[in-house]
């Protein structure tokens, strides 16, 4: 069972070839502006590392920053139609009211606020205005818009208005690609609508990106099924992922965390991924990144949906140290480290220079940092360790020491001992943990909805069945599916013993499709 | 005595109000967005000094009411707050001179501005708490034994209710809460109207200006990379109580309130010490190594040590670096009658009130 894992990052495109859990080859290449030539180049180097023998690939797993970049750059976004079903409530704050003006302009929304939606206790707010939705669909057709986001009041508890509205829109506009808010977000109308509309705006890019990856893989002779990695550390078949690009927003750091779990063989603990400019600290729970419960901003937009709980810190291998004040960061020389850092003959003092001077790591020319004052080196090293200790402490949810797994190119900055940490785990292949995390990823299925008029056991079983069905749709092998987590919250104010159940299952990828020789 | 409230004062007001919320009061975010929308549409607000009110002027006291979670979905609509004021005018057969907030702490600090911008009534530079509190009888008007009725309540579906009379502040709370639940646990209300004389006598004065200045001090300190907490202390004559990190957060929801205790371990000068902060929506009493050192009605504020941003009892979490400060309470809350309503015993702590600002 051979797989290729690829992680397209801002600076590097990392790729690994694995056979079951053995790493056969790992390469790092610069990310190219067109992305695809970098991906092709990486795969060709993997092939070369295997002695140009034919590759028998079962699956390719890709993590990409394509979608986040589009939002951040305000580019390649579709014009969106926003339907909000909540009138006469929430009338004063229209869709995208709190988006940055430039992003709103690039999405240029056609917004409709129609009557309908539900209350928290399941009563309709007012009857759904079906005619208004039909009119909206006709106006979308006239404007040539196919990317549609529908958000109804309290839809995470009662989804029927969104489902019915989608049917009406599809009947008028069969080519519409519709995002329903209850499938993505949680309680919090503006935040859930924001995620929905971001997702709608990325529909074309989702399709073209998947097509581009498909032809890039074909050009190097790979026709195996391929998958995109998700915020929760799992993968879904690329064509399924194309419909929900927002689920790929945080795939980079998530892949690193999954890689850390795989490389260390651990399922619980903290993970620090030290890059060139920043570090991310996260927490593994049951082998997967802990989910954020608070608002996460994406490109200046407030969102509340399935995202990993991460603490970004301005600390990496290229972080600049002010020789006068000793201040560490926040600026970094970034990818120009090989020309700027002292050990490479440059003129900028970086964290890497401090580590080399302290004899922790051998990079570049150690003689070039010999002149550094020993007390400066020691105090700055201590400062770096302090930053890491503070970060780890902030990400804990309770007191008590926890192990930390260290990955990323700047892993050498993390010492063997840290206060508040029971064990610092350094691993092999730490530099390509992200690509490994992608390669090893499993397929998940998730459900988060309200069940009523059934017992608790029946509700949990029903939730697991829906999650399983979704996992199989996303490419999982039915026989390998297991439950990762399930929780239920009784909703006291709803009739019929109602409870909200969240369940998530994972399984290994299903029967491989066509295999081809590279 | 009456002046324009500038668009550039909206953010400072929201930041200051959130600090004066002492951990509760609800986030001002949605109200702030609404007010910016209104200003963008060309509407504006005026701020009137309480001294400019004639004794027989009528003042509307507005607030939004309901469950915070429902507010996150149904949002806040200025039109309904304005309508609540009009319903009251129709019931009374009188016109208001101005509008004021019941509490300056949290999102309701902005509620009178939303109604005022639509109705073109000035907002009074005053409130009835000088902070935030969870219950209706915890206002300066209740401390002054002023009349607690009538009350008007409006929901987005053309439902309008007037509670003509109530036997006590507690009855008013029970009846209006019941109506609010029936319309989906969110509504706009206009509380018992006040005369200009009552506002001047029993209102907590100049709190809008205070909140706005406080917010501006924080923003300016941040822009200058200075310590925003020092700015808060200097502006309000506050006292720093404790610097530490959150070691435990224990929350339960009982009787419609968020109650619990936050435990902080000391850092820097406070290393080795422990602070326990008990709360009921808002921070109520602080115990340092078991000894009570600060209690309501002194304002207890928990701020992010770096940004100076206030952190609410709903969002505080393990590991956060926080600075706990106290700000002086309004005089009316410190009177014996005031302490009956909002002192430590009103929250179930058998403690005699002792201010951190007592000489």
mmCIF file with all atom_site columns, N, CA and C in Angstrom, chain A residues 373-432:
data_model
loop_
_atom_site.group_PDB
_atom_site.id
_atom_site.type_symbol
_atom_site.label_atom_id
_atom_site.label_alt_id
_atom_site.label_comp_id
_atom_site.label_asym_id
_atom_site.label_entity_id
_atom_site.label_seq_id
_atom_site.pdbx_PDB_ins_code
_atom_site.Cartn_x
_atom_site.Cartn_y
_atom_site.Cartn_z
_atom_site.occupancy
_atom_site.B_iso_or_equiv
_atom_site.pdbx_formal_charge
_atom_site.auth_seq_id
_atom_site.auth_comp_id
_atom_site.auth_asym_id
_atom_site.auth_atom_id
_atom_site.pdbx_PDB_model_num
ATOM 1   N N  . UNK A 1 373 ? 29.021 37.088 22.130 1.00 0.00 ? 373 UNK A N  1
ATOM 2   C CA . UNK A 1 373 ? 29.241 37.047 23.567 1.00 0.00 ? 373 UNK A CA 1
ATOM 3   C C  . UNK A 1 373 ? 28.483 35.865 24.183 1.00 0.00 ? 373 UNK A C  1
ATOM 4   N N  . UNK A 1 374 ? 29.175 35.096 24.993 1.00 0.00 ? 374 UNK A N  1
ATOM 5   C CA . UNK A 1 374 ? 28.578 33.880 25.558 1.00 0.00 ? 374 UNK A CA 1
ATOM 6   C C  . UNK A 1 374 ? 27.312 34.188 26.390 1.00 0.00 ? 374 UNK A C  1
ATOM 7   N N  . UNK A 1 375 ? 27.388 35.309 27.138 1.00 0.00 ? 375 UNK A N  1
ATOM 8   C CA . UNK A 1 375 ? 26.229 35.618 27.990 1.00 0.00 ? 375 UNK A CA 1
ATOM 9   C C  . UNK A 1 375 ? 25.021 36.022 27.150 1.00 0.00 ? 375 UNK A C  1
ATOM 10  N N  . UNK A 1 376 ? 25.294 36.676 25.984 1.00 0.00 ? 376 UNK A N  1
ATOM 11  C CA . UNK A 1 376 ? 24.188 37.011 25.076 1.00 0.00 ? 376 UNK A CA 1
ATOM 12  C C  . UNK A 1 376 ? 23.552 35.723 24.552 1.00 0.00 ? 376 UNK A C  1
ATOM 13  N N  . UNK A 1 377 ? 24.418 34.793 24.125 1.00 0.00 ? 377 UNK A N  1
ATOM 14  C CA . UNK A 1 377 ? 23.928 33.523 23.580 1.00 0.00 ? 377 UNK A CA 1
ATOM 15  C C  . UNK A 1 377 ? 23.077 32.805 24.628 1.00 0.00 ? 377 UNK A C  1
ATOM 16  N N  . UNK A 1 378 ? 23.604 32.714 25.841 1.00 0.00 ? 378 UNK A N  1
ATOM 17  C CA . UNK A 1 378 ? 22.876 31.990 26.898 1.00 0.00 ? 378 UNK A CA 1
ATOM 18  C C  . UNK A 1 378 ? 21.552 32.661 27.238 1.00 0.00 ? 378 UNK A C  1
ATOM 19  N N  . UNK A 1 379 ? 21.583 34.012 27.343 1.00 0.00 ? 379 UNK A N  1
ATOM 20  C CA . UNK A 1 379 ? 20.356 34.690 27.759 1.00 0.00 ? 379 UNK A CA 1
ATOM 21  C C  . UNK A 1 379 ? 19.301 34.605 26.658 1.00 0.00 ? 379 UNK A C  1
ATOM 22  N N  . UNK A 1 380 ? 19.718 34.688 25.381 1.00 0.00 ? 380 UNK A N  1
ATOM 23  C CA . UNK A 1 380 ? 18.741 34.619 24.286 1.00 0.00 ? 380 UNK A CA 1
ATOM 24  C C  . UNK A 1 380 ? 18.163 33.205 24.148 1.00 0.00 ? 380 UNK A C  1
ATOM 25  N N  . UNK A 1 381 ? 19.027 32.224 24.385 1.00 0.00 ? 381 UNK A N  1
ATOM 26  C CA . UNK A 1 381 ? 18.559 30.842 24.362 1.00 0.00 ? 381 UNK A CA 1
ATOM 27  C C  . UNK A 1 381 ? 17.496 30.655 25.440 1.00 0.00 ? 381 UNK A C  1
ATOM 28  N N  . UNK A 1 382 ? 17.765 31.257 26.601 1.00 0.00 ? 382 UNK A N  1
ATOM 29  C CA . UNK A 1 382 ? 16.812 31.178 27.696 1.00 0.00 ? 382 UNK A CA 1
ATOM 30  C C  . UNK A 1 382 ? 15.511 31.886 27.324 1.00 0.00 ? 382 UNK A C  1
ATOM 31  N N  . UNK A 1 383 ? 15.667 33.031 26.626 1.00 0.00 ? 383 UNK A N  1
ATOM 32  C CA . UNK A 1 383 ? 14.488 33.775 26.182 1.00 0.00 ? 383 UNK A CA 1
ATOM 33  C C  . UNK A 1 383 ? 13.622 32.955 25.232 1.00 0.00 ? 383 UNK A C  1
ATOM 34  N N  . UNK A 1 384 ? 14.275 32.242 24.322 1.00 0.00 ? 384 UNK A N  1
ATOM 35  C CA . UNK A 1 384 ? 13.551 31.394 23.363 1.00 0.00 ? 384 UNK A CA 1
ATOM 36  C C  . UNK A 1 384 ? 12.805 30.289 24.112 1.00 0.00 ? 384 UNK A C  1
ATOM 37  N N  . UNK A 1 385 ? 13.503 29.669 25.064 1.00 0.00 ? 385 UNK A N  1
ATOM 38  C CA . UNK A 1 385 ? 12.876 28.587 25.830 1.00 0.00 ? 385 UNK A CA 1
ATOM 39  C C  . UNK A 1 385 ? 11.685 29.101 26.637 1.00 0.00 ? 385 UNK A C  1
ATOM 40  N N  . UNK A 1 386 ? 11.838 30.310 27.166 1.00 0.00 ? 386 UNK A N  1
ATOM 41  C CA . UNK A 1 386 ? 10.756 30.922 27.936 1.00 0.00 ? 386 UNK A CA 1
ATOM 42  C C  . UNK A 1 386 ? 9.516  31.126 27.068 1.00 0.00 ? 386 UNK A C  1
ATOM 43  N N  . UNK A 1 387 ? 9.746  31.601 25.820 1.00 0.00 ? 387 UNK A N  1
ATOM 44  C CA . UNK A 1 387 ? 8.621  31.800 24.891 1.00 0.00 ? 387 UNK A CA 1
ATOM 45  C C  . UNK A 1 387 ? 7.888  30.478 24.648 1.00 0.00 ? 387 UNK A C  1
ATOM 46  N N  . UNK A 1 388 ? 8.674  29.425 24.464 1.00 0.00 ? 388 UNK A N  1
ATOM 47  C CA . UNK A 1 388 ? 8.060  28.122 24.186 1.00 0.00 ? 388 UNK A CA 1
ATOM 48  C C  . UNK A 1 388 ? 7.286  27.634 25.411 1.00 0.00 ? 388 UNK A C  1
ATOM 49  N N  . UNK A 1 389 ? 7.899  27.800 26.587 1.00 0.00 ? 389 UNK A N  1
ATOM 50  C CA . UNK A 1 389 ? 7.227  27.363 27.817 1.00 0.00 ? 389 UNK A CA 1
ATOM 51  C C  . UNK A 1 389 ? 5.911  28.111 28.030 1.00 0.00 ? 389 UNK A C  1
ATOM 52  N N  . UNK A 1 390 ? 5.930  29.423 27.795 1.00 0.00 ? 390 UNK A N  1
ATOM 53  C CA . UNK A 1 390 ? 4.709  30.221 27.935 1.00 0.00 ? 390 UNK A CA 1
ATOM 54  C C  . UNK A 1 390 ? 3.629  29.730 26.968 1.00 0.00 ? 390 UNK A C  1
ATOM 55  N N  . UNK A 1 391 ? 4.061  29.486 25.723 1.00 0.00 ? 391 UNK A N  1
ATOM 56  C CA . UNK A 1 391 ? 3.114  29.046 24.700 1.00 0.00 ? 391 UNK A CA 1
ATOM 57  C C  . UNK A 1 391 ? 2.485  27.712 25.055 1.00 0.00 ? 391 UNK A C  1
ATOM 58  N N  . UNK A 1 392 ? 3.314  26.781 25.512 1.00 0.00 ? 392 UNK A N  1
ATOM 59  C CA . UNK A 1 392 ? 2.812  25.457 25.889 1.00 0.00 ? 392 UNK A CA 1
ATOM 60  C C  . UNK A 1 392 ? 1.808  25.605 27.024 1.00 0.00 ? 392 UNK A C  1
ATOM 61  N N  . UNK A 1 393 ? 2.153  26.452 27.977 1.00 0.00 ? 393 UNK A N  1
ATOM 62  C CA . UNK A 1 393 ? 1.285  26.637 29.137 1.00 0.00 ? 393 UNK A CA 1
ATOM 63  C C  . UNK A 1 393 ? -0.068 27.216 28.739 1.00 0.00 ? 393 UNK A C  1
ATOM 64  N N  . UNK A 1 394 ? -0.046 28.156 27.793 1.00 0.00 ? 394 UNK A N  1
ATOM 65  C CA . UNK A 1 394 ? -1.299 28.760 27.336 1.00 0.00 ? 394 UNK A CA 1
ATOM 66  C C  . UNK A 1 394 ? -2.219 27.751 26.661 1.00 0.00 ? 394 UNK A C  1
ATOM 67  N N  . UNK A 1 395 ? -1.641 26.759 26.010 1.00 0.00 ? 395 UNK A N  1
ATOM 68  C CA . UNK A 1 395 ? -2.453 25.805 25.267 1.00 0.00 ? 395 UNK A CA 1
ATOM 69  C C  . UNK A 1 395 ? -2.962 24.651 26.121 1.00 0.00 ? 395 UNK A C  1
ATOM 70  N N  . UNK A 1 396 ? -2.449 24.552 27.339 1.00 0.00 ? 396 UNK A N  1
ATOM 71  C CA . UNK A 1 396 ? -2.941 23.494 28.214 1.00 0.00 ? 396 UNK A CA 1
ATOM 72  C C  . UNK A 1 396 ? -4.359 23.824 28.671 1.00 0.00 ? 396 UNK A C  1
ATOM 73  N N  . UNK A 1 397 ? -5.146 22.796 28.958 1.00 0.00 ? 397 UNK A N  1
ATOM 74  C CA . UNK A 1 397 ? -6.477 23.066 29.489 1.00 0.00 ? 397 UNK A CA 1
ATOM 75  C C  . UNK A 1 397 ? -6.524 22.788 30.982 1.00 0.00 ? 397 UNK A C  1
ATOM 76  N N  . UNK A 1 398 ? -5.442 22.247 31.517 1.00 0.00 ? 398 UNK A N  1
ATOM 77  C CA . UNK A 1 398 ? -5.406 22.046 32.962 1.00 0.00 ? 398 UNK A CA 1
ATOM 78  C C  . UNK A 1 398 ? -3.933 22.006 33.393 1.00 0.00 ? 398 UNK A C  1
ATOM 79  N N  . UNK A 1 399 ? -3.722 22.163 34.696 1.00 0.00 ? 399 UNK A N  1
ATOM 80  C CA . UNK A 1 399 ? -2.356 22.127 35.198 1.00 0.00 ? 399 UNK A CA 1
ATOM 81  C C  . UNK A 1 399 ? -1.820 20.707 35.047 1.00 0.00 ? 399 UNK A C  1
ATOM 82  N N  . UNK A 1 400 ? -0.582 20.485 35.319 1.00 0.00 ? 400 UNK A N  1
ATOM 83  C CA . UNK A 1 400 ? -0.007 19.154 35.182 1.00 0.00 ? 400 UNK A CA 1
ATOM 84  C C  . UNK A 1 400 ? 0.860  19.087 33.948 1.00 0.00 ? 400 UNK A C  1
ATOM 85  N N  . UNK A 1 401 ? 1.975  18.384 34.044 1.00 0.00 ? 401 UNK A N  1
ATOM 86  C CA . UNK A 1 401 ? 2.915  18.310 32.933 1.00 0.00 ? 401 UNK A CA 1
ATOM 87  C C  . UNK A 1 401 ? 2.376  17.418 31.824 1.00 0.00 ? 401 UNK A C  1
ATOM 88  N N  . UNK A 1 402 ? 2.700  17.777 30.586 1.00 0.00 ? 402 UNK A N  1
ATOM 89  C CA . UNK A 1 402 ? 2.304  16.973 29.436 1.00 0.00 ? 402 UNK A CA 1
ATOM 90  C C  . UNK A 1 402 ? 3.521  16.786 28.538 1.00 0.00 ? 402 UNK A C  1
ATOM 91  N N  . UNK A 1 403 ? 3.555  15.701 27.754 1.00 0.00 ? 403 UNK A N  1
ATOM 92  C CA . UNK A 1 403 ? 4.652  15.559 26.790 1.00 0.00 ? 403 UNK A CA 1
ATOM 93  C C  . UNK A 1 403 ? 4.448  16.515 25.614 1.00 0.00 ? 403 UNK A C  1
ATOM 94  N N  . UNK A 1 404 ? 5.536  16.873 24.956 1.00 0.00 ? 404 UNK A N  1
ATOM 95  C CA . UNK A 1 404 ? 5.416  17.687 23.737 1.00 0.00 ? 404 UNK A CA 1
ATOM 96  C C  . UNK A 1 404 ? 6.248  17.060 22.627 1.00 0.00 ? 404 UNK A C  1
ATOM 97  N N  . UNK A 1 405 ? 5.630  16.951 21.469 1.00 0.00 ? 405 UNK A N  1
ATOM 98  C CA . UNK A 1 405 ? 6.299  16.384 20.307 1.00 0.00 ? 405 UNK A CA 1
ATOM 99  C C  . UNK A 1 405 ? 6.745  17.555 19.433 1.00 0.00 ? 405 UNK A C  1
ATOM 100 N N  . UNK A 1 406 ? 8.003  17.490 18.993 1.00 0.00 ? 406 UNK A N  1
ATOM 101 C CA . UNK A 1 406 ? 8.575  18.616 18.270 1.00 0.00 ? 406 UNK A CA 1
ATOM 102 C C  . UNK A 1 406 ? 8.743  18.264 16.797 1.00 0.00 ? 406 UNK A C  1
ATOM 103 N N  . UNK A 1 407 ? 8.174  19.061 15.909 1.00 0.00 ? 407 UNK A N  1
ATOM 104 C CA . UNK A 1 407 ? 8.352  18.850 14.476 1.00 0.00 ? 407 UNK A CA 1
ATOM 105 C C  . UNK A 1 407 ? 8.651  20.187 13.796 1.00 0.00 ? 407 UNK A C  1
ATOM 106 N N  . UNK A 1 408 ? 8.976  20.108 12.499 1.00 0.00 ? 408 UNK A N  1
ATOM 107 C CA . UNK A 1 408 ? 9.252  21.308 11.724 1.00 0.00 ? 408 UNK A CA 1
ATOM 108 C C  . UNK A 1 408 ? 10.741 21.527 11.551 1.00 0.00 ? 408 UNK A C  1
ATOM 109 N N  . UNK A 1 409 ? 11.093 22.362 10.573 1.00 0.00 ? 409 UNK A N  1
ATOM 110 C CA . UNK A 1 409 ? 12.494 22.606 10.243 1.00 0.00 ? 409 UNK A CA 1
ATOM 111 C C  . UNK A 1 409 ? 13.270 23.267 11.369 1.00 0.00 ? 409 UNK A C  1
ATOM 112 N N  . UNK A 1 410 ? 12.599 23.978 12.258 1.00 0.00 ? 410 UNK A N  1
ATOM 113 C CA . UNK A 1 410 ? 13.293 24.681 13.337 1.00 0.00 ? 410 UNK A CA 1
ATOM 114 C C  . UNK A 1 410 ? 13.238 23.924 14.656 1.00 0.00 ? 410 UNK A C  1
ATOM 115 N N  . UNK A 1 411 ? 13.026 22.604 14.582 1.00 0.00 ? 411 UNK A N  1
ATOM 116 C CA . UNK A 1 411 ? 12.844 21.780 15.791 1.00 0.00 ? 411 UNK A CA 1
ATOM 117 C C  . UNK A 1 411 ? 14.011 21.914 16.774 1.00 0.00 ? 411 UNK A C  1
ATOM 118 N N  . UNK A 1 412 ? 15.209 22.204 16.241 1.00 0.00 ? 412 UNK A N  1
ATOM 119 C CA . UNK A 1 412 ? 16.390 22.290 17.123 1.00 0.00 ? 412 UNK A CA 1
ATOM 120 C C  . UNK A 1 412 ? 16.272 23.409 18.157 1.00 0.00 ? 412 UNK A C  1
ATOM 121 N N  . UNK A 1 413 ? 15.347 24.363 17.948 1.00 0.00 ? 413 UNK A N  1
ATOM 122 C CA . UNK A 1 413 ? 15.198 25.458 18.915 1.00 0.00 ? 413 UNK A CA 1
ATOM 123 C C  . UNK A 1 413 ? 14.547 24.990 20.220 1.00 0.00 ? 413 UNK A C  1
ATOM 124 N N  . UNK A 1 414 ? 13.928 23.812 20.180 1.00 0.00 ? 414 UNK A N  1
ATOM 125 C CA . UNK A 1 414 ? 13.234 23.319 21.369 1.00 0.00 ? 414 UNK A CA 1
ATOM 126 C C  . UNK A 1 414 ? 14.184 22.446 22.177 1.00 0.00 ? 414 UNK A C  1
ATOM 127 N N  . UNK A 1 415 ? 14.473 22.824 23.427 1.00 0.00 ? 415 UNK A N  1
ATOM 128 C CA . UNK A 1 415 ? 15.451 22.072 24.227 1.00 0.00 ? 415 UNK A CA 1
ATOM 129 C C  . UNK A 1 415 ? 14.887 20.738 24.723 1.00 0.00 ? 415 UNK A C  1
ATOM 130 N N  . UNK A 1 416 ? 15.772 19.918 25.276 1.00 0.00 ? 416 UNK A N  1
ATOM 131 C CA . UNK A 1 416 ? 15.376 18.591 25.749 1.00 0.00 ? 416 UNK A CA 1
ATOM 132 C C  . UNK A 1 416 ? 14.501 18.669 26.997 1.00 0.00 ? 416 UNK A C  1
ATOM 133 N N  . UNK A 1 417 ? 14.618 19.782 27.715 1.00 0.00 ? 417 UNK A N  1
ATOM 134 C CA . UNK A 1 417 ? 13.814 19.921 28.930 1.00 0.00 ? 417 UNK A CA 1
ATOM 135 C C  . UNK A 1 417 ? 13.109 21.265 28.958 1.00 0.00 ? 417 UNK A C  1
ATOM 136 N N  . UNK A 1 418 ? 11.859 21.232 29.349 1.00 0.00 ? 418 UNK A N  1
ATOM 137 C CA . UNK A 1 418 ? 11.073 22.463 29.471 1.00 0.00 ? 418 UNK A CA 1
ATOM 138 C C  . UNK A 1 418 ? 10.248 22.354 30.743 1.00 0.00 ? 418 UNK A C  1
ATOM 139 N N  . UNK A 1 419 ? 10.083 23.486 31.423 1.00 0.00 ? 419 UNK A N  1
ATOM 140 C CA . UNK A 1 419 ? 9.252  23.401 32.624 1.00 0.00 ? 419 UNK A CA 1
ATOM 141 C C  . UNK A 1 419 ? 7.791  23.274 32.198 1.00 0.00 ? 419 UNK A C  1
ATOM 142 N N  . UNK A 1 420 ? 7.007  22.514 32.930 1.00 0.00 ? 420 UNK A N  1
ATOM 143 C CA . UNK A 1 420 ? 5.614  22.260 32.590 1.00 0.00 ? 420 UNK A CA 1
ATOM 144 C C  . UNK A 1 420 ? 5.448  21.155 31.570 1.00 0.00 ? 420 UNK A C  1
ATOM 145 N N  . UNK A 1 421 ? 6.578  20.557 31.149 1.00 0.00 ? 421 UNK A N  1
ATOM 146 C CA . UNK A 1 421 ? 6.538  19.515 30.119 1.00 0.00 ? 421 UNK A CA 1
ATOM 147 C C  . UNK A 1 421 ? 7.145  18.246 30.695 1.00 0.00 ? 421 UNK A C  1
ATOM 148 N N  . UNK A 1 422 ? 6.434  17.122 30.584 1.00 0.00 ? 422 UNK A N  1
ATOM 149 C CA . UNK A 1 422 ? 6.935  15.881 31.179 1.00 0.00 ? 422 UNK A CA 1
ATOM 150 C C  . UNK A 1 422 ? 8.048  15.271 30.329 1.00 0.00 ? 422 UNK A C  1
ATOM 151 N N  . UNK A 1 423 ? 7.991  15.515 29.022 1.00 0.00 ? 423 UNK A N  1
ATOM 152 C CA . UNK A 1 423 ? 8.971  14.899 28.139 1.00 0.00 ? 423 UNK A CA 1
ATOM 153 C C  . UNK A 1 423 ? 8.969  15.645 26.806 1.00 0.00 ? 423 UNK A C  1
ATOM 154 N N  . UNK A 1 424 ? 10.151 15.973 26.305 1.00 0.00 ? 424 UNK A N  1
ATOM 155 C CA . UNK A 1 424 ? 10.248 16.594 24.984 1.00 0.00 ? 424 UNK A CA 1
ATOM 156 C C  . UNK A 1 424 ? 10.604 15.498 23.995 1.00 0.00 ? 424 UNK A C  1
ATOM 157 N N  . UNK A 1 425 ? 9.725  15.261 23.039 1.00 0.00 ? 425 UNK A N  1
ATOM 158 C CA . UNK A 1 425 ? 9.908  14.146 22.122 1.00 0.00 ? 425 UNK A CA 1
ATOM 159 C C  . UNK A 1 425 ? 10.377 14.666 20.767 1.00 0.00 ? 425 UNK A C  1
ATOM 160 N N  . UNK A 1 426 ? 11.636 14.444 20.462 1.00 0.00 ? 426 UNK A N  1
ATOM 161 C CA . UNK A 1 426 ? 12.146 14.777 19.127 1.00 0.00 ? 426 UNK A CA 1
ATOM 162 C C  . UNK A 1 426 ? 12.017 13.536 18.254 1.00 0.00 ? 426 UNK A C  1
ATOM 163 N N  . UNK A 1 427 ? 11.671 13.720 16.986 1.00 0.00 ? 427 UNK A N  1
ATOM 164 C CA . UNK A 1 427 ? 11.419 12.565 16.119 1.00 0.00 ? 427 UNK A CA 1
ATOM 165 C C  . UNK A 1 427 ? 12.218 12.657 14.822 1.00 0.00 ? 427 UNK A C  1
ATOM 166 N N  . UNK A 1 428 ? 12.384 11.519 14.193 1.00 0.00 ? 428 UNK A N  1
ATOM 167 C CA . UNK A 1 428 ? 13.023 11.456 12.882 1.00 0.00 ? 428 UNK A CA 1
ATOM 168 C C  . UNK A 1 428 ? 12.060 12.047 11.845 1.00 0.00 ? 428 UNK A C  1
ATOM 169 N N  . UNK A 1 429 ? 12.558 12.539 10.742 1.00 0.00 ? 429 UNK A N  1
ATOM 170 C CA . UNK A 1 429 ? 11.738 13.118 9.671  1.00 0.00 ? 429 UNK A CA 1
ATOM 171 C C  . UNK A 1 429 ? 10.883 14.290 10.161 1.00 0.00 ? 429 UNK A C  1
ATOM 172 N N  . UNK A 1 430 ? 11.346 14.962 11.231 1.00 0.00 ? 430 UNK A N  1
ATOM 173 C CA . UNK A 1 430 ? 10.554 16.067 11.785 1.00 0.00 ? 430 UNK A CA 1
ATOM 174 C C  . UNK A 1 430 ? 10.299 17.166 10.750 1.00 0.00 ? 430 UNK A C  1
ATOM 175 N N  . UNK A 1 431 ? 11.226 17.314 9.785  1.00 0.00 ? 431 UNK A N  1
ATOM 176 C CA . UNK A 1 431 ? 11.116 18.377 8.790  1.00 0.00 ? 431 UNK A CA 1
ATOM 177 C C  . UNK A 1 431 ? 9.994  18.167 7.790  1.00 0.00 ? 431 UNK A C  1
ATOM 178 N N  . UNK A 1 432 ? 9.557  16.920 7.618  1.00 0.00 ? 432 UNK A N  1
ATOM 179 C CA . UNK A 1 432 ? 8.482  16.659 6.657  1.00 0.00 ? 432 UNK A CA 1
ATOM 180 C C  . UNK A 1 432 ? 7.271  16.028 7.355  1.00 0.00 ? 432 UNK A C  1
#
